[in-house]
Short mmCIF file of C-alpha atoms in Angstrom, two decimals:
data_model
loop_
_atom_site.label_atom_id
_atom_site.label_comp_id
_atom_site.label_asym_id
_atom_site.label_seq_id
_atom_site.Cartn_x
_atom_site.Cartn_y
_atom_site.Cartn_z
CA UNK A 14 -96.34 25.48 169.57
CA UNK A 15 -92.78 26.69 170.02
CA UNK A 16 -90.83 27.50 166.92
CA UNK A 17 -88.13 25.24 165.51
CA UNK A 18 -84.68 25.27 167.01
CA UNK A 19 -81.87 24.09 164.77
CA UNK A 20 -78.51 23.12 166.22
CA UNK A 21 -76.02 23.60 163.40
CA UNK A 22 -73.07 22.30 165.41
CA UNK A 23 -73.74 18.95 167.04
CA UNK A 24 -71.62 15.81 167.35
CA UNK A 25 -72.30 12.15 167.92
CA UNK A 26 -70.15 9.14 168.72
CA UNK A 27 -70.00 5.60 167.34
CA UNK A 28 -68.85 2.17 168.39
CA UNK A 29 -65.24 2.67 167.24
CA UNK A 30 -64.57 5.91 169.14
CA UNK A 31 -62.99 4.10 172.06
CA UNK A 32 -65.67 5.42 174.38
CA UNK A 33 -67.57 2.72 176.19
CA UNK A 34 -70.57 4.95 176.81
CA UNK A 35 -70.91 6.19 173.25
CA UNK A 36 -74.51 5.10 172.78
CA UNK A 37 -75.52 6.65 176.10
CA UNK A 38 -73.78 9.90 175.11
CA UNK A 39 -75.72 9.99 171.86
CA UNK A 40 -78.97 9.31 173.69
CA UNK A 41 -78.16 12.01 176.22
CA UNK A 42 -77.70 14.61 173.49
CA UNK A 43 -81.08 13.72 172.05
CA UNK A 44 -82.75 13.73 175.46
CA UNK A 45 -81.31 17.08 176.48
CA UNK A 46 -82.21 18.35 173.04
CA UNK A 47 -85.81 17.42 173.75
CA UNK A 48 -85.74 19.41 176.98
CA UNK A 49 -84.20 22.44 175.29
CA UNK A 50 -86.54 22.20 172.31
CA UNK A 51 -84.04 21.32 169.60
CA UNK A 52 -85.95 20.19 166.55
CA UNK A 53 -82.94 19.36 164.39
CA UNK A 54 -79.37 18.34 165.22
CA UNK A 55 -77.06 18.97 162.27
CA UNK A 56 -74.12 16.89 163.32
CA UNK A 57 -70.79 15.41 162.39
CA UNK A 58 -68.52 12.63 163.55
CA UNK A 59 -64.83 13.38 163.12
CA UNK A 60 -63.43 9.98 162.16
CA UNK A 61 -62.77 7.91 165.26
CA UNK A 62 -62.47 10.95 167.58
CA UNK A 63 -58.80 10.16 168.01
CA UNK A 64 -59.16 6.49 168.83
CA UNK A 65 -57.51 5.03 165.72
CA UNK A 66 -56.30 8.21 164.00
CA UNK A 67 -56.11 11.82 165.19
CA UNK A 68 -59.37 13.71 165.51
CA UNK A 69 -58.17 16.52 163.29
CA UNK A 70 -56.03 14.40 160.98
CA UNK A 71 -58.33 11.40 160.49
CA UNK A 72 -57.36 8.55 158.22
CA UNK A 73 -59.53 7.98 155.14
CA UNK A 74 -60.84 4.74 156.62
CA UNK A 75 -61.87 6.49 159.83
CA UNK A 76 -63.48 9.31 157.86
CA UNK A 77 -65.50 6.79 155.87
CA UNK A 78 -66.58 4.90 158.98
CA UNK A 79 -67.53 8.06 160.84
CA UNK A 80 -69.59 9.37 157.94
CA UNK A 81 -71.33 6.02 157.58
CA UNK A 82 -72.19 6.10 161.29
CA UNK A 83 -73.49 9.62 160.86
CA UNK A 84 -75.72 8.49 158.00
CA UNK A 85 -77.00 5.63 160.12
CA UNK A 86 -78.04 8.10 162.82
CA UNK A 87 -79.71 10.22 160.18
CA UNK A 88 -81.68 7.22 158.96
CA UNK A 89 -82.60 6.27 162.52
CA UNK A 90 -83.88 9.78 163.33
CA UNK A 91 -84.95 11.19 159.98
CA UNK A 92 -86.89 14.09 161.41
CA UNK A 93 -84.36 14.98 164.08
CA UNK A 94 -80.81 14.46 162.76
CA UNK A 95 -79.00 15.53 159.62
CA UNK A 96 -75.33 14.96 158.94
CA UNK A 97 -72.31 16.85 157.76
CA UNK A 98 -69.84 14.93 155.63
CA UNK A 99 -66.54 15.18 157.51
CA UNK A 100 -63.48 15.09 155.28
CA UNK A 101 -59.70 15.29 155.39
CA UNK A 102 -58.71 17.50 152.41
CA UNK A 103 -55.22 16.01 152.31
CA UNK A 104 -56.82 12.99 150.67
CA UNK A 105 -58.56 15.07 148.04
CA UNK A 106 -60.07 12.33 145.86
CA UNK A 107 -61.31 10.51 148.91
CA UNK A 108 -62.78 13.72 150.31
CA UNK A 109 -64.61 14.52 147.09
CA UNK A 110 -65.95 10.97 146.87
CA UNK A 111 -67.15 11.10 150.48
CA UNK A 112 -68.94 14.38 149.81
CA UNK A 113 -70.60 13.03 146.67
CA UNK A 114 -71.73 9.92 148.51
CA UNK A 115 -72.87 11.74 151.60
CA UNK A 116 -74.90 14.37 149.80
CA UNK A 117 -76.46 11.68 147.62
CA UNK A 118 -77.58 9.93 150.80
CA UNK A 119 -79.15 12.97 152.38
CA UNK A 120 -76.34 14.67 154.28
CA UNK A 121 -76.72 18.42 154.18
CA UNK A 122 -73.28 19.97 154.59
CA UNK A 123 -69.53 19.49 154.78
CA UNK A 124 -67.44 19.61 157.94
CA UNK A 125 -63.88 20.81 157.67
CA UNK A 126 -61.85 20.24 160.80
CA UNK A 127 -58.21 21.20 161.08
CA UNK A 128 -56.44 18.87 158.63
CA UNK A 129 -55.44 21.65 156.25
CA UNK A 130 -55.55 25.41 156.73
CA UNK A 131 -58.49 27.14 155.08
CA UNK A 132 -56.17 29.29 152.98
CA UNK A 133 -54.66 26.25 151.28
CA UNK A 134 -55.51 25.58 147.60
CA UNK A 135 -56.23 21.96 148.50
CA UNK A 136 -59.55 23.18 149.85
CA UNK A 137 -60.56 24.70 146.53
CA UNK A 138 -62.02 21.54 144.95
CA UNK A 139 -64.07 21.00 148.11
CA UNK A 140 -65.35 24.57 148.21
CA UNK A 141 -66.11 24.42 144.50
CA UNK A 142 -68.10 21.23 144.93
CA UNK A 143 -69.89 22.75 147.92
CA UNK A 144 -70.90 25.75 145.82
CA UNK A 145 -72.09 23.55 142.95
CA UNK A 146 -74.16 21.36 145.23
CA UNK A 147 -75.41 24.09 147.53
CA UNK A 148 -73.90 22.36 150.57
CA UNK A 149 -72.60 24.71 153.26
CA UNK A 150 -69.19 24.16 154.84
CA UNK A 151 -68.81 24.27 158.62
CA UNK A 152 -65.18 25.22 159.31
CA UNK A 153 -63.73 24.34 162.71
CA UNK A 154 -61.83 27.40 163.92
CA UNK A 155 -59.83 28.96 166.66
CA UNK A 156 -60.85 32.53 167.17
CA UNK A 157 -57.58 34.29 166.32
CA UNK A 158 -54.83 31.91 165.36
CA UNK A 159 -51.65 33.36 166.80
CA UNK A 160 -49.37 30.37 166.55
CA UNK A 161 -49.31 26.76 165.49
CA UNK A 162 -50.82 24.36 167.99
CA UNK A 163 -50.30 20.63 168.46
CA UNK A 164 -52.80 18.29 166.89
CA UNK A 165 -54.43 20.76 164.55
CA UNK A 166 -53.62 22.75 161.43
CA UNK A 167 -55.93 25.38 162.72
CA UNK A 168 -57.75 28.12 160.80
CA UNK A 169 -59.24 31.36 162.00
CA UNK A 170 -61.72 33.84 160.59
CA UNK A 171 -59.16 35.57 158.39
CA UNK A 172 -58.17 32.22 156.89
CA UNK A 173 -61.79 31.31 156.26
CA UNK A 174 -62.50 34.73 154.80
CA UNK A 175 -59.74 34.14 152.26
CA UNK A 176 -61.36 30.86 151.22
CA UNK A 177 -64.79 32.49 151.13
CA UNK A 178 -63.49 35.28 148.91
CA UNK A 179 -62.18 32.73 146.42
CA UNK A 180 -65.55 30.98 146.41
CA UNK A 181 -68.27 33.63 146.62
CA UNK A 182 -70.89 31.12 145.55
CA UNK A 183 -70.27 28.85 148.54
CA UNK A 184 -71.74 29.27 152.00
CA UNK A 185 -69.48 28.93 155.02
CA UNK A 186 -70.09 28.76 158.76
CA UNK A 187 -67.36 29.84 161.18
CA UNK A 188 -67.56 27.29 163.97
CA UNK A 189 -68.17 27.99 167.64
CA UNK A 190 -67.60 31.66 168.27
CA UNK A 191 -67.68 30.66 171.94
CA UNK A 192 -65.25 27.80 171.41
CA UNK A 193 -62.11 29.47 172.61
CA UNK A 194 -59.87 32.22 171.39
CA UNK A 195 -60.36 35.89 170.71
CA UNK A 196 -63.91 36.09 169.41
CA UNK A 197 -63.61 39.84 168.92
CA UNK A 198 -60.85 39.23 166.39
CA UNK A 199 -63.09 36.88 164.42
CA UNK A 200 -66.10 39.14 164.50
CA UNK A 201 -64.14 42.20 163.35
CA UNK A 202 -62.69 40.05 160.55
CA UNK A 203 -66.14 39.03 159.32
CA UNK A 204 -67.65 42.47 158.92
CA UNK A 205 -68.88 42.70 155.35
CA UNK A 206 -68.14 39.06 154.46
CA UNK A 207 -71.55 38.00 153.14
CA UNK A 208 -70.99 34.27 152.66
CA UNK A 209 -69.78 33.42 156.16
CA UNK A 210 -72.27 32.80 158.95
CA UNK A 211 -71.23 32.56 162.59
CA UNK A 212 -72.37 29.72 164.81
CA UNK A 213 -72.92 30.60 168.46
CA UNK A 214 -71.82 27.28 169.90
CA UNK A 215 -68.99 26.55 172.31
CA UNK A 216 -68.51 26.56 176.03
CA UNK A 217 -67.61 30.26 176.07
CA UNK A 218 -70.30 32.54 177.42
CA UNK A 219 -68.39 35.81 177.67
CA UNK A 220 -70.50 38.89 178.28
CA UNK A 221 -70.13 41.24 175.35
CA UNK A 222 -69.66 38.48 172.80
CA UNK A 223 -73.27 38.30 171.62
CA UNK A 224 -73.51 42.07 171.43
CA UNK A 225 -70.45 42.18 169.21
CA UNK A 226 -71.89 39.35 167.09
CA UNK A 227 -74.94 41.46 166.39
CA UNK A 228 -72.87 44.58 165.81
CA UNK A 229 -70.34 43.04 163.42
CA UNK A 230 -72.18 40.22 161.69
CA UNK A 231 -75.84 41.05 162.29
CA UNK A 232 -78.61 38.68 163.33
CA UNK A 233 -79.06 37.53 159.74
CA UNK A 234 -75.68 35.81 159.76
CA UNK A 235 -75.91 34.19 163.19
CA UNK A 236 -76.88 30.54 163.50
CA UNK A 237 -77.50 28.73 166.76
CA UNK A 238 -75.52 25.70 167.91
CA UNK A 239 -74.17 23.82 170.90
CA UNK A 240 -71.04 21.77 170.09
CA UNK A 241 -69.93 19.97 173.30
CA UNK A 242 -71.93 22.02 175.81
CA UNK A 243 -75.67 22.29 175.32
CA UNK A 244 -76.17 24.30 178.52
CA UNK A 245 -74.12 27.19 177.18
CA UNK A 246 -76.07 27.11 173.93
CA UNK A 247 -79.28 27.47 175.88
CA UNK A 248 -77.82 30.31 177.95
CA UNK A 249 -76.82 32.25 174.85
CA UNK A 250 -80.22 31.72 173.27
CA UNK A 251 -81.93 33.03 176.40
CA UNK A 252 -79.57 35.96 176.60
CA UNK A 253 -80.60 37.18 173.16
CA UNK A 254 -83.97 38.08 174.68
CA UNK A 255 -82.30 39.79 177.63
CA UNK A 256 -80.24 41.84 175.19
CA UNK A 257 -83.41 43.20 173.71
CA UNK A 258 -83.39 41.30 170.42
CA UNK A 259 -86.82 41.25 168.83
CA UNK A 260 -88.88 38.09 168.54
CA UNK A 261 -88.27 38.15 164.80
CA UNK A 262 -84.51 38.43 165.30
CA UNK A 263 -84.57 35.50 167.68
CA UNK A 264 -86.54 33.44 165.17
CA UNK A 265 -83.83 34.17 162.64
CA UNK A 266 -81.18 32.85 164.97
CA UNK A 267 -83.24 29.87 166.19
CA UNK A 268 -83.90 28.47 162.73
CA UNK A 269 -84.61 30.83 159.85
CA UNK A 270 -80.97 31.64 159.14
CA UNK A 271 -80.16 27.93 159.21
CA UNK A 272 -82.88 27.33 156.63
CA UNK A 273 -81.32 30.02 154.46
CA UNK A 274 -77.99 28.23 154.74
CA UNK A 275 -79.13 24.60 154.48
CA UNK A 276 -82.58 24.71 152.88
CA UNK A 277 -86.01 23.68 154.15
CA UNK A 278 -84.96 20.08 154.72
CA UNK A 279 -83.43 20.92 158.09
CA UNK A 280 -86.56 22.32 159.73
CA UNK A 281 -87.35 18.97 161.30
CA UNK A 282 -90.37 17.28 162.79
CA UNK A 283 -91.89 20.36 164.39
CA UNK A 284 -92.30 22.29 161.14
CA UNK B 250 -77.26 24.41 196.13
CA UNK B 251 -80.34 26.01 197.73
CA UNK B 252 -83.70 26.54 196.12
CA UNK B 253 -84.52 29.32 193.71
CA UNK B 254 -86.00 31.42 196.52
CA UNK B 255 -82.64 31.66 198.29
CA UNK B 256 -80.13 31.53 195.47
CA UNK B 257 -76.79 33.14 196.25
CA UNK B 258 -74.23 33.91 193.60
CA UNK B 259 -70.89 33.18 195.25
CA UNK B 260 -68.76 34.40 192.35
CA UNK B 261 -69.71 37.89 191.20
CA UNK B 262 -67.45 40.86 190.62
CA UNK B 263 -67.80 44.50 189.78
CA UNK B 264 -65.44 46.85 188.02
CA UNK B 265 -63.52 47.04 184.79
CA UNK B 266 -61.25 44.39 183.31
CA UNK B 267 -58.03 45.58 181.69
CA UNK B 268 -58.14 43.31 178.67
CA UNK B 269 -61.63 43.64 177.23
CA UNK B 270 -64.67 45.86 177.60
CA UNK B 271 -67.30 44.47 179.94
CA UNK B 272 -70.83 45.80 179.52
CA UNK B 273 -71.81 47.68 182.68
CA UNK B 274 -69.76 45.91 185.34
CA UNK B 275 -71.64 47.81 188.04
CA UNK B 276 -73.57 46.88 191.18
CA UNK B 277 -76.71 48.24 189.58
CA UNK B 278 -76.38 46.01 186.54
CA UNK B 279 -75.52 43.05 188.74
CA UNK B 280 -78.69 43.64 190.75
CA UNK B 281 -80.71 43.91 187.54
CA UNK B 282 -79.31 40.58 186.31
CA UNK B 283 -80.00 38.98 189.68
CA UNK B 284 -83.56 40.25 189.54
CA UNK B 285 -84.03 38.90 186.05
CA UNK B 286 -82.72 35.47 187.03
CA UNK B 287 -84.16 35.11 190.51
CA UNK B 288 -80.86 35.32 192.38
CA UNK B 289 -81.39 36.62 195.89
CA UNK B 290 -77.95 37.74 196.99
CA UNK B 291 -74.37 37.79 195.80
CA UNK B 292 -70.85 37.68 197.16
CA UNK B 293 -69.18 40.48 195.26
CA UNK B 294 -65.52 41.06 194.61
CA UNK B 295 -63.77 43.91 192.85
CA UNK B 296 -62.19 42.92 189.56
CA UNK B 297 -59.66 45.78 189.33
CA UNK B 298 -58.28 44.77 192.73
CA UNK B 299 -56.70 41.72 191.10
CA UNK B 300 -54.59 44.09 189.03
CA UNK B 301 -53.84 46.83 191.57
CA UNK B 302 -50.51 46.60 193.33
CA UNK B 303 -52.20 47.85 196.50
CA UNK B 304 -55.36 45.81 197.01
CA UNK B 305 -56.40 48.05 199.92
CA UNK B 306 -57.28 50.88 197.56
CA UNK B 307 -59.44 48.48 195.57
CA UNK B 308 -61.25 47.55 198.76
CA UNK B 309 -61.99 51.23 199.33
CA UNK B 310 -63.71 51.28 195.94
CA UNK B 311 -65.55 48.01 196.55
CA UNK B 312 -66.94 48.96 199.93
CA UNK B 313 -68.04 52.37 198.69
CA UNK B 314 -69.72 50.94 195.60
CA UNK B 315 -71.64 48.31 197.58
CA UNK B 316 -72.63 50.55 200.46
CA UNK B 317 -76.09 51.40 199.02
CA UNK B 318 -76.80 47.75 198.24
CA UNK B 319 -75.58 45.93 201.33
CA UNK B 320 -78.87 44.11 201.83
CA UNK B 321 -78.22 41.89 198.80
CA UNK B 322 -74.59 42.41 197.81
CA UNK B 323 -72.01 41.16 200.29
CA UNK B 324 -68.49 42.52 199.84
CA UNK B 325 -65.61 40.13 199.33
CA UNK B 326 -62.51 42.29 199.65
CA UNK B 327 -59.16 41.36 198.16
CA UNK B 328 -56.06 40.69 200.25
CA UNK B 329 -52.45 40.63 199.02
CA UNK B 330 -50.69 38.80 201.85
CA UNK B 331 -47.21 39.76 200.70
CA UNK B 332 -47.98 43.49 200.81
CA UNK B 333 -47.63 45.71 203.88
CA UNK B 334 -50.76 46.16 205.93
CA UNK B 335 -52.60 43.10 204.64
CA UNK B 336 -53.75 42.20 208.15
CA UNK B 337 -55.69 45.48 208.25
CA UNK B 338 -57.60 44.36 205.13
CA UNK B 339 -58.59 41.14 206.86
CA UNK B 340 -59.80 43.22 209.82
CA UNK B 341 -61.70 45.55 207.48
CA UNK B 342 -63.38 42.54 205.89
CA UNK B 343 -64.57 41.38 209.30
CA UNK B 344 -65.75 44.87 210.15
CA UNK B 345 -67.70 45.02 206.88
CA UNK B 346 -69.37 41.67 207.66
CA UNK B 347 -67.77 40.11 204.61
CA UNK B 348 -68.23 36.35 204.34
CA UNK B 349 -64.87 35.87 202.68
CA UNK B 350 -61.83 37.50 201.13
CA UNK B 351 -60.36 36.98 197.70
CA UNK B 352 -56.71 36.59 196.88
CA UNK B 353 -54.91 36.19 193.57
CA UNK B 354 -51.45 34.59 193.90
CA UNK B 355 -50.81 34.52 190.14
CA UNK B 356 -51.70 38.18 189.69
CA UNK B 357 -50.02 39.49 192.83
CA UNK B 358 -46.94 37.38 192.23
CA UNK B 359 -46.60 35.45 195.48
CA UNK B 360 -46.11 31.75 195.94
CA UNK B 361 -49.52 30.13 196.48
CA UNK B 362 -47.81 27.37 198.44
CA UNK B 363 -45.58 29.71 200.43
CA UNK B 364 -45.54 31.44 203.79
CA UNK B 365 -47.62 34.47 202.79
CA UNK B 366 -50.48 32.28 201.64
CA UNK B 367 -50.27 30.18 204.77
CA UNK B 368 -50.36 33.33 206.91
CA UNK B 369 -53.46 34.56 205.09
CA UNK B 370 -55.17 31.19 205.49
CA UNK B 371 -54.43 31.21 209.22
CA UNK B 372 -55.67 34.77 209.64
CA UNK B 373 -58.87 34.06 207.76
CA UNK B 374 -59.45 30.86 209.69
CA UNK B 375 -59.06 32.83 212.91
CA UNK B 376 -61.43 35.53 211.66
CA UNK B 377 -64.04 33.11 210.34
CA UNK B 378 -63.58 34.20 206.74
CA UNK B 379 -63.60 31.86 203.76
CA UNK B 380 -60.73 32.35 201.29
CA UNK B 381 -61.77 32.66 197.64
CA UNK B 382 -59.28 31.50 195.01
CA UNK B 383 -59.83 32.09 191.30
CA UNK B 384 -58.45 29.58 188.81
CA UNK B 385 -58.88 31.93 185.84
CA UNK B 386 -60.72 35.00 184.71
CA UNK B 387 -60.73 34.10 181.01
CA UNK B 388 -60.07 31.17 178.72
CA UNK B 389 -56.31 30.85 178.24
CA UNK B 390 -56.76 30.85 174.47
CA UNK B 391 -57.97 34.42 174.33
CA UNK B 392 -55.53 36.19 176.60
CA UNK B 393 -54.12 39.61 175.88
CA UNK B 394 -50.38 39.68 175.25
CA UNK B 395 -49.86 41.45 178.58
CA UNK B 396 -52.10 39.03 180.48
CA UNK B 397 -49.31 36.79 181.68
CA UNK B 398 -50.76 35.53 184.97
CA UNK B 399 -50.97 31.75 184.71
CA UNK B 400 -54.06 29.81 185.71
CA UNK B 401 -54.00 28.60 189.29
CA UNK B 402 -53.04 24.93 189.54
CA UNK B 403 -54.41 22.27 191.83
CA UNK B 404 -51.23 22.13 193.90
CA UNK B 405 -51.92 25.68 195.08
CA UNK B 406 -55.31 24.71 196.48
CA UNK B 407 -53.97 21.56 198.08
CA UNK B 408 -51.20 23.54 199.76
CA UNK B 409 -53.63 26.17 200.99
CA UNK B 410 -56.08 23.72 202.51
CA UNK B 411 -53.24 21.88 204.24
CA UNK B 412 -51.70 25.07 205.60
CA UNK B 413 -54.21 25.46 208.42
CA UNK B 414 -56.63 22.82 209.72
CA UNK B 415 -59.37 25.41 210.11
CA UNK B 416 -59.14 27.27 206.81
CA UNK B 417 -62.13 27.09 204.47
CA UNK B 418 -61.66 27.65 200.74
CA UNK B 419 -63.99 28.55 197.90
CA UNK B 420 -62.43 27.90 194.50
CA UNK B 421 -64.01 29.63 191.52
CA UNK B 422 -63.76 28.99 187.78
CA UNK B 423 -62.31 25.49 188.12
CA UNK B 424 -63.17 22.82 185.57
CA UNK B 425 -63.93 19.17 186.19
CA UNK B 426 -60.32 17.96 185.99
CA UNK B 427 -59.20 20.58 188.48
CA UNK B 428 -61.94 19.72 190.94
CA UNK B 429 -61.24 16.00 190.72
CA UNK B 430 -57.49 16.46 191.09
CA UNK B 431 -57.85 18.49 194.25
CA UNK B 432 -60.76 16.58 195.77
CA UNK B 433 -59.17 13.17 195.38
CA UNK B 434 -55.76 14.61 196.21
CA UNK B 435 -57.02 15.68 199.62
CA UNK B 436 -58.07 13.80 202.70
CA UNK B 437 -61.81 13.67 203.32
CA UNK B 438 -61.31 16.18 206.13
CA UNK B 439 -59.45 18.57 203.84
CA UNK B 440 -61.93 18.12 200.99
CA UNK B 441 -64.76 18.97 203.37
CA UNK B 442 -63.24 22.43 203.80
CA UNK B 443 -63.23 23.19 200.06
CA UNK B 444 -66.22 24.45 198.12
CA UNK B 445 -66.40 24.93 194.37
CA UNK B 446 -68.41 27.28 192.23
CA UNK B 447 -69.97 25.88 189.07
CA UNK B 448 -69.17 28.70 186.66
CA UNK B 449 -66.54 26.83 184.64
CA UNK B 450 -67.86 23.26 184.81
CA UNK B 451 -69.45 21.77 181.68
CA UNK B 452 -73.08 20.74 181.54
CA UNK B 453 -74.67 18.23 179.16
CA UNK B 454 -74.15 16.18 177.13
CA UNK B 455 -70.71 15.68 178.69
CA UNK B 456 -72.41 16.29 182.04
CA UNK B 457 -69.32 17.12 184.05
CA UNK B 458 -71.40 18.88 186.70
CA UNK B 459 -73.73 15.94 187.15
CA UNK B 460 -70.73 13.62 187.34
CA UNK B 461 -69.11 15.77 190.02
CA UNK B 462 -72.34 15.87 192.01
CA UNK B 463 -72.17 12.08 192.11
CA UNK B 464 -68.45 11.67 192.81
CA UNK B 465 -67.45 14.73 194.85
CA UNK B 466 -70.82 15.46 196.38
CA UNK B 467 -73.50 17.99 195.62
CA UNK B 468 -72.92 19.70 198.96
CA UNK B 469 -69.46 20.84 197.88
CA UNK B 470 -70.78 23.09 195.07
CA UNK B 471 -72.23 26.57 195.07
CA UNK B 472 -73.76 28.77 192.44
CA UNK B 473 -71.30 31.13 190.81
CA UNK B 474 -71.93 33.18 187.69
CA UNK B 475 -68.54 34.83 187.12
CA UNK B 476 -70.39 38.08 186.37
CA UNK B 477 -69.42 40.45 184.73
CA UNK B 478 -67.11 38.27 182.65
CA UNK B 479 -69.67 35.57 181.79
CA UNK B 480 -73.39 35.47 181.05
CA UNK B 481 -75.01 34.83 184.42
CA UNK B 482 -77.73 32.62 182.96
CA UNK B 483 -75.08 30.07 181.96
CA UNK B 484 -74.64 28.89 185.55
CA UNK B 485 -78.37 28.49 185.93
CA UNK B 486 -78.89 26.59 182.68
CA UNK B 487 -76.26 24.02 183.57
CA UNK B 488 -77.90 23.58 186.95
CA UNK B 489 -81.29 23.26 185.31
CA UNK B 490 -80.01 20.63 182.89
CA UNK B 491 -77.82 18.66 185.33
CA UNK B 492 -79.01 15.07 185.22
#
């Protein structure tokens, strides 16, 4: 039997995303996941994905609907899907209430998009709650923020490291090291930051990136994921073997590090 | 796309890149990766030639580096058609049995829709060489401050394919939107003279590659890894997972 494979950065759609083929897209992720061998999709839905409020600045109503849809998927596939609670920290009381509700109903982490920079004190109550409840935070990031960009109040690894330093008891995941931007900047910034893990997702498959991940962060702080492109996730997983990583190291990246971050509940059906 | 026994990588390069370290960008490492992944042969360009003012000197380096490996690695020299002596580089490409030449309008600083490009297209058409255009080397979001060459735009490809009725183009590192813009912005006859590599097209679950196979036609696409900038297995996994 192959070992578990946990995708810590997945997304699903729902009926109010403005995408006519949303159900097919969800089914396709699960079907491709079967082919790849994914045993658990840890996923989020960011509001309405821009349909009725901006993806990265979602309205409270859209946040609530998206999280409810995420919980429905979790109930439908209890051994295969777990959800992040997506929140907009600008609506702090709403965000805290969503997190409380989501975790009570079996969601396993918190997704922070780009509604408020990670350095901002508004994120403190969320990080504090995450630490208290043992729920990791997946922070959407650009690798090296060099300017403001439209549509996002974007954070990078230095911003997340500042939040992580203020909350040493919380666990953070820097999103999609392959998701665009200067990954070397992020990886150099995360040397010696023990409570930030790096997810390998994203469409970027630059040669040299995985080697620098291992050098700067180490295999114990790498978690596997896909985001919008599952093919690139598979390529990076396969390349770890080509790089000469040991079987044990690859097991860490496939699932053991994710269990350290999220707990045993995310191992899935194949455990 | 060919079967795994005859896979050809149409978008490989050797040589250093000015803006980040590439692990072993050598013919030997390329051959090792091809062996590991079952790729039979490769069309190989010379990455530094995109940044040299005089592409001819880069071609000297390319041809020398590939000389011991000519059975599997086919040279794709670079041509700067607004630089003196460019016609000699086209002739050298023919002499070296190259299948194509590469050119980089954004990096060399000539108008991709202008007379120099048209002259290169005509010369290559006459010589039976395909012209390889590169949309990008890296994601725009990670560029070095000195890396100011803009991505190629669809208008450049449309102008090139219209410049000579015989010219054949291979466009590398284009994404789905780029392919669709050019394909449906061309006549069927023009579109039939353009091939695309798959190195920058998304796989599932968005399935851009599968979508393009259906709408543009599977026969218009070739394997391209974008080695040594990208992991070569990425092109194969998206092909493997294409619905």
